[in-house]
Coordinates of C-alpha atoms in Angstrom, one line a residue:
M1 CA 36.3 -7.3 -5.9
R2 CA 37.9 -9.6 -8.5
R3 CA 39.0 -8.5 -11.9
G4 CA 36.2 -8.5 -14.5
Y5 CA 33.5 -6.9 -12.4
P6 CA 32.0 -4.0 -14.3
S7 CA 33.4 -0.7 -13.0
H8 CA 30.0 1.0 -13.3
A9 CA 28.5 -1.3 -10.7
G10 CA 30.5 0.1 -7.7
R11 CA 32.6 -1.9 -5.3
W12 CA 32.6 -3.6 -1.9
Q13 CA 34.8 -2.0 0.8
N14 CA 35.9 -3.1 4.3
T15 CA 35.0 -0.3 6.6
G16 CA 36.6 -1.9 9.6
R17 CA 33.3 -2.8 11.3
K18 CA 31.3 -4.3 8.5
W19 CA 31.2 -4.7 4.7
A20 CA 29.5 -1.9 2.8
Y21 CA 28.7 -1.4 -0.8
R22 CA 30.1 1.8 -2.3
P23 CA 28.3 2.9 -5.5
P24 CA 30.0 4.9 -8.2
A25 CA 30.7 8.6 -7.6
N26 CA 27.5 9.7 -9.3
G27 CA 25.3 7.3 -7.4
N28 CA 23.7 7.3 -4.0
R29 CA 25.4 5.8 -1.0
H30 CA 24.0 2.4 0.0
E31 CA 24.7 0.4 3.2
I32 CA 24.1 -3.2 3.9
A33 CA 20.9 -3.4 6.0
R34 CA 21.2 -5.8 8.9
K35 CA 20.2 -6.2 12.5
E36 CA 22.9 -5.4 15.0
E37 CA 23.0 -8.9 16.4
Q38 CA 23.3 -10.3 12.8
A39 CA 26.1 -8.1 11.7
M40 CA 29.3 -10.0 10.9
S41 CA 32.7 -8.6 11.7
S42 CA 35.1 -8.3 8.7
S43 CA 37.2 -11.3 9.9
D44 CA 34.1 -13.4 10.5
A45 CA 32.7 -12.6 7.1
L46 CA 36.0 -13.5 5.4
K47 CA 36.4 -16.7 7.4
W48 CA 32.9 -17.7 6.5
L49 CA 33.4 -17.0 2.8
N50 CA 36.6 -19.0 2.8
E51 CA 35.1 -22.0 4.6
N52 CA 31.8 -22.2 2.6
F53 CA 32.6 -20.8 -0.8
N54 CA 36.4 -21.3 -1.4
F55 CA 35.9 -18.6 -3.9
V56 CA 32.9 -16.7 -5.3
D57 CA 31.7 -17.9 -8.7
S58 CA 29.3 -15.0 -9.3
V59 CA 27.7 -11.8 -8.1
T60 CA 24.1 -10.8 -8.9
I61 CA 22.5 -7.5 -8.0
I62 CA 18.8 -6.7 -8.4
D63 CA 16.9 -3.5 -7.7
H64 CA 13.7 -3.1 -5.5
S65 CA 11.5 -4.3 -8.4
G66 CA 13.5 -7.5 -8.9
T67 CA 15.2 -6.3 -12.1
I68 CA 18.7 -7.6 -12.6
I69 CA 21.0 -4.6 -12.8
A70 CA 24.4 -6.4 -12.6
K71 CA 25.4 -10.1 -13.1
Q72 CA 29.0 -11.2 -13.3
R73 CA 30.7 -14.6 -13.1
F74 CA 34.4 -14.9 -12.2
N75 CA 35.1 -18.6 -12.3
P76 CA 36.9 -19.8 -15.4
R77 CA 34.3 -22.5 -15.8
Y78 CA 31.7 -19.7 -16.7
T79 CA 33.7 -17.4 -18.9
D80 CA 32.8 -19.2 -22.2
E81 CA 30.8 -17.4 -24.8
E82 CA 27.5 -19.2 -24.0
N83 CA 27.6 -18.1 -20.4
A84 CA 28.7 -14.5 -21.3
A85 CA 25.7 -14.3 -23.7
D86 CA 23.4 -15.6 -21.0
N87 CA 24.6 -13.0 -18.5
Q88 CA 24.2 -10.2 -21.1
W89 CA 20.6 -11.5 -21.9
A90 CA 19.6 -11.4 -18.2
L91 CA 20.6 -7.8 -17.6
G92 CA 17.5 -5.5 -17.4
K93 CA 15.1 -8.4 -17.1
N94 CA 13.1 -9.3 -14.0
L95 CA 14.5 -12.2 -11.9
L96 CA 11.2 -14.1 -12.3
E97 CA 11.6 -13.9 -16.1
V98 CA 15.1 -15.5 -15.9
F99 CA 14.0 -18.0 -13.2
P100 CA 10.2 -18.3 -13.6
G101 CA 9.8 -20.8 -10.8
Q102 CA 11.2 -18.6 -8.1
N103 CA 9.3 -16.5 -5.6
F104 CA 9.9 -14.5 -2.4
Q105 CA 10.2 -17.7 -0.4
S106 CA 12.5 -19.8 -2.6
S107 CA 14.7 -16.9 -3.9
A108 CA 17.1 -15.4 -1.4
L109 CA 17.6 -12.4 -3.7
L110 CA 13.9 -11.6 -3.5
A111 CA 13.5 -12.5 0.2
A112 CA 16.3 -10.0 1.0
L113 CA 14.1 -7.2 -0.3
K114 CA 12.0 -7.7 2.8
T115 CA 14.5 -9.0 5.3
D116 CA 16.2 -7.0 8.0
G117 CA 19.4 -8.9 7.9
V118 CA 21.8 -11.1 5.9
I119 CA 20.6 -14.4 4.4
Y120 CA 23.5 -16.8 4.5
R121 CA 24.3 -20.5 3.9
Q122 CA 21.1 -21.0 1.9
Q123 CA 21.5 -23.8 -0.6
E124 CA 19.2 -22.8 -3.4
I125 CA 17.8 -24.8 -6.3
A126 CA 16.5 -23.0 -9.4
W127 CA 15.5 -23.7 -13.0
N128 CA 16.0 -20.9 -15.5
H129 CA 13.8 -20.0 -18.5
L130 CA 15.4 -22.8 -20.5
G131 CA 14.7 -25.4 -17.9
K132 CA 18.4 -25.6 -16.8
K133 CA 18.9 -26.5 -13.2
S134 CA 21.4 -24.8 -10.9
V135 CA 22.3 -25.4 -7.2
T136 CA 24.1 -22.6 -5.4
N137 CA 25.4 -21.7 -2.0
N138 CA 24.6 -18.0 -1.4
L139 CA 25.4 -15.1 0.8
T140 CA 22.6 -12.6 0.1
I141 CA 22.5 -9.0 1.5
P142 CA 19.7 -6.4 1.3
I143 CA 20.7 -2.9 0.3
V144 CA 19.0 0.1 1.8
C145 CA 19.1 3.8 1.1
R146 CA 17.7 6.3 3.6
G147 CA 15.7 3.6 5.3
Q148 CA 14.3 2.2 2.0
F149 CA 15.0 -1.3 0.6
V150 CA 16.4 -0.5 -2.9
G151 CA 17.8 -3.9 -3.9
S152 CA 19.9 -6.9 -2.9
V153 CA 23.2 -8.4 -3.8
Q154 CA 24.1 -12.1 -3.8
L155 CA 27.5 -13.8 -3.8
S156 CA 27.2 -17.4 -5.1
R157 CA 29.1 -20.5 -5.4
D158 CA 27.8 -23.0 -8.0
V159 CA 27.7 -26.6 -6.7
T160 CA 25.4 -28.0 -9.4
N161 CA 28.0 -30.5 -10.6
M162 CA 29.5 -31.3 -7.1
G163 CA 27.2 -34.3 -6.8
R164 CA 24.7 -35.2 -4.1
S165 CA 27.4 -36.7 -1.8
G166 CA 29.6 -33.6 -2.1
R167 CA 26.7 -31.3 -1.3
T168 CA 25.8 -33.5 1.7
V169 CA 29.3 -33.1 3.0
Q170 CA 29.1 -29.4 2.4
R171 CA 25.9 -29.1 4.4
A172 CA 27.3 -31.2 7.2
R173 CA 30.1 -28.6 7.6
E174 CA 27.7 -25.8 8.2
E175 CA 27.0 -24.7 11.8
S176 CA 24.2 -26.6 13.5
S177 CA 22.4 -23.3 14.3
A178 CA 21.9 -22.6 10.6
P179 CA 18.2 -23.0 9.7
A180 CA 17.2 -25.8 7.4
A181 CA 17.0 -24.6 3.9
T182 CA 13.6 -26.2 3.1
G183 CA 12.0 -23.2 1.6
A184 CA 9.2 -23.1 4.2
R185 CA 9.7 -19.9 6.1
Y186 CA 6.5 -19.8 8.1
T187 CA 5.2 -21.7 11.1
L188 CA 2.0 -21.7 13.2
E189 CA 3.5 -18.9 15.3
D190 CA 3.4 -16.7 12.3
I191 CA -0.3 -16.9 11.9
V192 CA -1.5 -13.8 13.7
G193 CA -5.0 -13.6 15.2
Q194 CA -7.4 -14.6 17.9
S195 CA -10.7 -14.8 16.1
P196 CA -12.6 -18.1 16.1
E197 CA -12.1 -18.5 12.4
I198 CA -8.3 -18.2 12.5
Q199 CA -8.1 -20.3 15.7
E200 CA -9.9 -23.0 13.8
V201 CA -7.4 -22.8 11.0
R202 CA -4.6 -23.3 13.5
R203 CA -6.3 -26.3 15.1
L204 CA -6.9 -27.8 11.7
I205 CA -3.3 -27.4 10.7
Q206 CA -2.2 -29.2 13.9
R207 CA -4.6 -32.0 13.3
I208 CA -3.7 -32.7 9.7
A209 CA 0.0 -31.8 9.5
N210 CA 1.3 -35.3 9.9
S211 CA -1.2 -36.9 7.5
S212 CA 0.1 -38.0 4.1
S213 CA -3.2 -36.9 2.4
S214 CA -3.2 -34.1 -0.1
V215 CA -4.6 -30.7 0.9
L216 CA -6.7 -28.1 -0.9
V217 CA -6.5 -24.6 0.5
Y218 CA -9.1 -22.0 -0.6
G219 CA -8.9 -18.3 0.2
E220 CA -9.3 -15.0 -1.5
T221 CA -6.2 -13.2 -2.8
G222 CA -4.1 -11.8 0.1
T223 CA -5.6 -14.0 2.9
G224 CA -2.3 -15.8 3.6
K225 CA -2.6 -19.2 1.8
E226 CA 1.1 -19.7 1.5
L227 CA 1.6 -19.0 5.2
V228 CA -0.9 -21.7 6.0
V229 CA 0.7 -24.2 3.6
S230 CA 4.2 -23.4 4.9
S231 CA 2.9 -24.0 8.4
I232 CA 1.5 -27.3 7.5
H233 CA 4.9 -28.4 6.1
N234 CA 6.8 -27.2 9.2
A235 CA 4.4 -28.9 11.6
S236 CA 4.8 -32.2 9.8
Y237 CA 7.3 -35.0 9.8
R238 CA 8.5 -33.7 6.4
K239 CA 9.7 -30.4 7.9
D240 CA 13.4 -31.2 7.3
K241 CA 12.7 -32.1 3.7
T242 CA 12.2 -29.8 0.7
F243 CA 9.2 -27.4 0.5
M244 CA 8.8 -26.3 -3.1
P245 CA 6.2 -23.6 -3.9
I246 CA 5.2 -23.2 -7.6
N247 CA 3.0 -20.5 -9.0
C248 CA 1.1 -22.3 -11.8
A249 CA -0.1 -19.0 -13.2
A250 CA 3.4 -17.7 -13.8
L251 CA 4.6 -20.4 -16.1
P252 CA 3.7 -21.4 -19.6
E253 CA 2.4 -25.0 -20.1
S254 CA 5.6 -26.3 -21.8
I255 CA 7.9 -25.1 -19.1
L256 CA 5.6 -26.1 -16.3
E257 CA 5.3 -29.7 -17.6
S258 CA 9.0 -30.2 -17.9
L259 CA 9.7 -28.5 -14.6
L260 CA 7.2 -30.7 -12.7
F261 CA 7.7 -34.0 -14.4
G262 CA 11.2 -33.9 -15.8
T263 CA 12.6 -34.8 -19.2
R264 CA 14.6 -37.5 -20.9
R265 CA 17.1 -36.9 -23.7
G266 CA 15.3 -36.9 -27.0
A267 CA 11.8 -36.2 -25.6
F268 CA 11.8 -33.1 -27.8
T269 CA 14.3 -31.0 -29.7
G270 CA 17.0 -30.0 -27.3
A271 CA 15.7 -32.0 -24.4
E272 CA 18.2 -33.3 -21.8
D273 CA 18.0 -35.7 -18.9
R274 CA 16.6 -33.6 -16.1
V275 CA 14.9 -34.6 -12.9
G276 CA 11.5 -32.9 -12.4
L277 CA 10.5 -31.0 -9.2
I278 CA 8.1 -33.7 -8.2
E279 CA 10.9 -36.3 -8.1
E280 CA 13.4 -33.8 -6.7
C281 CA 11.0 -33.0 -3.8
S282 CA 10.4 -36.7 -2.9
G283 CA 10.1 -36.9 0.8
G284 CA 8.9 -33.3 1.1
T285 CA 6.0 -31.1 0.1
I286 CA 5.2 -29.4 -3.2
Y287 CA 2.8 -26.4 -3.1
L288 CA 0.9 -25.7 -6.3
D289 CA -0.5 -22.2 -6.0
E290 CA -3.4 -21.2 -8.3
I291 CA -3.6 -24.8 -9.5
N292 CA -6.7 -23.8 -11.6
S293 CA -4.3 -22.0 -13.9
M294 CA -2.7 -25.3 -14.7
P295 CA -3.9 -26.6 -18.2
L296 CA -6.4 -29.5 -17.9
K297 CA -3.9 -31.8 -19.6
L298 CA -1.4 -31.3 -16.9
Q299 CA -4.1 -31.5 -14.2
S300 CA -4.8 -35.0 -15.6
K301 CA -1.1 -36.0 -15.3
L302 CA -1.0 -34.6 -11.8
L303 CA -4.1 -36.7 -10.9
R304 CA -2.2 -39.8 -12.0
V305 CA 0.7 -38.8 -9.6
L306 CA -1.8 -38.5 -6.8
D307 CA -3.4 -41.9 -7.6
T308 CA -0.3 -44.0 -8.2
K309 CA 2.4 -42.2 -6.2
T310 CA 4.6 -42.3 -9.3
V311 CA 5.8 -39.8 -11.8
M312 CA 6.6 -40.2 -15.5
A313 CA 9.1 -37.9 -17.1
L314 CA 8.6 -36.6 -20.6
G315 CA 10.2 -39.2 -22.9
A316 CA 10.6 -41.8 -20.2
S317 CA 9.6 -45.4 -20.7
K318 CA 8.6 -46.2 -17.1
P319 CA 7.4 -44.2 -14.1
K320 CA 9.3 -43.7 -10.9
E321 CA 7.9 -44.0 -7.4
V322 CA 7.8 -40.8 -5.3
D323 CA 7.0 -40.0 -1.7
I324 CA 5.6 -36.5 -1.9
R325 CA 2.7 -34.5 -0.3
I326 CA 0.9 -32.3 -2.7
V327 CA -0.8 -29.2 -1.4
A328 CA -2.7 -26.9 -3.8
S329 CA -4.5 -23.6 -3.5
V330 CA -7.2 -21.7 -5.3
N331 CA -8.4 -18.1 -4.9
R332 CA -11.9 -18.8 -6.2
S333 CA -14.5 -21.3 -5.1
P334 CA -13.8 -24.8 -6.4
E335 CA -17.4 -25.2 -7.4
Q336 CA -17.1 -22.1 -9.6
L337 CA -13.8 -23.4 -11.1
M338 CA -15.3 -26.8 -12.0
Q339 CA -18.4 -25.2 -13.4
N340 CA -16.2 -23.0 -15.6
K341 CA -14.1 -26.1 -16.6
E342 CA -11.0 -24.6 -15.1
M343 CA -10.5 -27.5 -12.7
L344 CA -11.0 -31.2 -13.3
P345 CA -13.7 -32.5 -10.9
D346 CA -11.7 -35.7 -10.3
L347 CA -8.6 -33.6 -9.3
F348 CA -10.7 -31.6 -7.0
Y349 CA -12.1 -34.6 -5.3
R350 CA -8.6 -36.1 -5.0
L351 CA -7.0 -33.0 -3.6
N352 CA -9.9 -32.2 -1.3
A353 CA -9.1 -35.1 1.0
I354 CA -8.3 -32.2 3.4
H355 CA -9.9 -28.8 2.8
I356 CA -8.8 -25.6 4.6
R357 CA -10.7 -22.3 4.0
V358 CA -8.6 -19.3 4.9
P359 CA -11.1 -16.6 6.0
P360 CA -11.1 -13.1 4.4
L361 CA -10.0 -10.3 6.7
R362 CA -13.5 -8.7 6.7
S363 CA -14.9 -11.8 8.4
R364 CA -12.5 -11.5 11.4
P365 CA -12.3 -7.8 12.2
E366 CA -11.3 -8.5 15.8
D367 CA -7.9 -9.5 14.3
I368 CA -7.2 -6.2 12.6
E369 CA -5.7 -4.5 15.6
L370 CA -3.4 -7.5 16.3
L371 CA -2.3 -7.7 12.6
A372 CA -1.8 -3.9 12.4
Q373 CA 0.4 -3.9 15.4
H374 CA 2.3 -6.9 14.1
F375 CA 3.1 -5.2 10.8
L376 CA 3.9 -1.9 12.6
D377 CA 6.5 -3.7 14.7
S378 CA 7.9 -5.5 11.6
Y379 CA 8.2 -2.4 9.4
N380 CA 9.6 -0.3 12.3
R381 CA 12.5 -2.7 12.3
Q382 CA 12.8 -2.8 8.5
L383 CA 12.5 0.9 7.9
G384 CA 14.5 2.0 11.0
K385 CA 11.5 3.8 12.5
Q386 CA 10.3 4.0 16.1
N387 CA 6.6 4.7 15.7
N388 CA 5.0 3.8 19.0
G389 CA 1.5 2.9 18.1
I390 CA -1.6 3.7 16.1
S391 CA -4.0 6.4 17.2
P392 CA -7.6 5.4 18.2
E393 CA -9.0 7.3 15.2
A394 CA -6.7 5.6 12.7
M395 CA -7.4 2.2 14.2
E396 CA -11.1 2.8 14.0
L397 CA -10.7 3.6 10.3
L398 CA -8.7 0.4 9.8
K399 CA -11.4 -1.6 11.6
T400 CA -14.3 -0.3 9.5
Y401 CA -12.6 -0.6 6.1
H402 CA -13.7 -3.5 3.9
W403 CA -10.2 -4.8 3.0
P404 CA -10.8 -6.3 -0.5
G405 CA -7.1 -7.1 -0.6
N406 CA -7.3 -8.8 2.8
V407 CA -4.2 -9.2 5.0
R408 CA -1.8 -8.3 2.2
E409 CA -3.5 -5.0 1.7
L410 CA -3.4 -4.2 5.5
E411 CA 0.3 -5.0 5.5
H412 CA 1.1 -2.6 2.7
T413 CA -1.2 0.0 4.2
I414 CA 0.9 0.0 7.4
E415 CA 4.1 0.1 5.3
A416 CA 2.8 3.0 3.3
A417 CA 1.7 4.9 6.4
L418 CA 5.1 4.4 8.1
N419 CA 6.9 5.8 5.1
L420 CA 4.9 9.0 5.5
T421 CA 5.9 9.5 9.2
D422 CA 9.1 10.5 11.0
G423 CA 10.2 10.5 14.6
S424 CA 8.5 8.3 17.1
R425 CA 4.9 9.5 17.0
E426 CA 2.0 7.2 16.6
L427 CA 0.3 6.6 13.2
R428 CA -2.6 9.0 12.6
V429 CA -5.5 9.2 10.2
E430 CA -3.6 11.6 7.9
D431 CA -0.9 8.9 7.4
I432 CA -3.4 6.4 6.0
P433 CA -3.1 6.2 2.1
A434 CA -5.4 8.6 0.3
Y435 CA -7.4 6.0 -1.5
F436 CA -9.1 5.1 1.8
F437 CA -10.9 8.4 1.6
S438 CA -11.9 8.1 -2.1
P439 CA -15.5 7.3 -3.0
A440 CA -14.5 3.7 -3.7
G441 CA -12.7 3.4 -0.4
A442 CA -15.5 5.1 1.5
S443 CA -18.1 2.8 0.0
A444 CA -16.1 -0.2 1.3
A445 CA -16.1 1.1 4.9
G446 CA -18.9 1.0 7.4
S447 CA -20.6 -2.1 8.6
G448 CA -18.1 -4.5 6.9
G449 CA -19.0 -3.1 3.5
A450 CA -20.9 -6.2 2.7
N451 CA -23.8 -4.3 1.1
T452 CA -21.6 -2.2 -1.2
R453 CA -18.9 -4.5 -2.4
S454 CA -18.8 -6.1 -5.8
V455 CA -19.9 -9.7 -6.2
P456 CA -17.3 -11.8 -4.5
N457 CA -15.7 -14.9 -5.9
V458 CA -17.3 -17.1 -3.2
P459 CA -20.5 -19.2 -3.1
L460 CA -23.6 -17.2 -2.2
R461 CA -24.1 -19.1 1.1
E462 CA -20.6 -18.0 2.2
A463 CA -21.2 -14.4 1.2
V464 CA -24.5 -14.4 3.0
A465 CA -22.9 -15.9 6.1
D466 CA -20.1 -13.2 6.0
Y467 CA -22.8 -10.5 5.8
E468 CA -24.8 -11.9 8.7
R469 CA -21.7 -12.4 10.8
G470 CA -20.8 -8.7 10.2
L471 CA -24.3 -7.5 11.2
I472 CA -24.3 -9.6 14.4
R473 CA -20.8 -8.2 15.3
Q474 CA -22.0 -4.7 14.7
A475 CA -25.0 -5.2 16.9
L476 CA -23.0 -6.7 19.7
Q477 CA -20.5 -3.8 19.5
E478 CA -23.3 -1.3 19.7
A479 CA -24.9 -3.2 22.6
K480 CA -21.5 -3.5 24.4
G481 CA -21.8 -7.2 24.5
N482 CA -25.4 -7.3 25.9
I483 CA -27.2 -10.2 24.1
D484 CA -30.7 -9.0 24.9
R485 CA -30.0 -5.6 23.6
A486 CA -28.2 -6.9 20.5
A487 CA -31.2 -9.2 19.7
A488 CA -33.5 -6.2 20.1
L489 CA -31.4 -4.2 17.6
L490 CA -31.5 -7.1 15.1
Q491 CA -35.2 -7.6 15.8
I492 CA -34.9 -11.3 16.4
P493 CA -35.5 -13.4 19.5
R494 CA -32.7 -13.9 22.0
T495 CA -32.6 -17.6 21.4
T496 CA -32.4 -17.1 17.7
L497 CA -29.4 -14.8 18.1
Y498 CA -27.6 -17.5 20.3
S499 CA -28.3 -20.1 17.6
R500 CA -27.0 -17.9 14.8
M501 CA -23.9 -17.0 16.8
S502 CA -23.1 -20.6 17.4
K503 CA -23.6 -21.6 13.8
L504 CA -21.5 -18.7 12.5
G505 CA -18.6 -19.4 15.0
L506 CA -19.2 -16.3 17.0
R507 CA -19.2 -18.0 20.4

């Protein structure tokens, strides 16, 4: 390492086969986590660093929770008192506090916490807590200890002041096999499931991807809304342009407004000329998650962007034209949000040119086995496990649970279960987290849990449809697919059952 790096943070060492991080003597031994086919030889790593970085400007290390535990800059450009104070201020703070617009898709440091391999050649744009923009070329490496992701380390070269043409040349020098750094990590192939509901979501994405119309995505927490939005971007003609996800609930109004719309010098005390994200993403897609958390004043400004295809920076005298697709999402029914005055009706009508509802997991139980196996395979790789399946008893428990946290809860349930196993045996009931067997968890199991769950944040007609769908599925399961017998169990005519199945998308 270069001089100036704090001695308490350990050091990097060439082991002859790969680079490994050596912690101080009183710490645990960590190794770089990577797939065998992604591992770089020492000479390849050095060659790549020389060609793409020239030198490393800075190193940042975070722990498993995203807390910055080490941050050091080596370039003389960044050794002034202001930058030294900024580095000191960041230590001990969460990365999202220092860079409030970042998330697990846009930040390689965070993405590495769930990535079985090195993230490299990713040109990353970020705005810090003061609204200052930075553009960096990064080599980001996950760190594991005893099969657990415990943090990540990032080597960065700052290219903020290189200029657009300089960065274009830099990108052109990268290998053609490098993935486009658009920020959109998911495609249609990442949407797992064969239920009629999820197949309809896929078909809808394919139909509307190349439209320029705005999109409103509605789904409960954990259903996979960002996966859907990312798939829309990657299936569109904008796929090679920027995809910028913004969590509106994570940013205060003052920062969100300047980040989205930009500022001009003199707009307020300390304001400088900065391009906003809407203008920066021109040609691409901007994803506004939890848009109902955006103050109504900003919703009104966003409505003008949608209507005029222009953006007006704070302190600017005239608007600028932008070519951007805006996709927004909410996790409660739009009708409820408008009734509670959390969303402007005019903005809803403008965004709702295309509406996609992501179904809750409880309404597509036939996908649970596919999803569970998908997450099992994924975490087997990430945790270095070789578990070869899920026992029938454990799978039955997963299928009858209500899943209030939807697909995200299922994913973390599989992750938690894998952490409790060793060897290559299958997952068993005893590996399932204990809360499944608590009174609250037990009340959520059974026939979809529709009669015991709390009032959902969905319209009554959708809740009733979910409940009816669950009853019909249960009857068909007990009748082993026999329509006449299922109709008898439900005490309705056979023709009525056919009609209800068709209306509910069960045929």
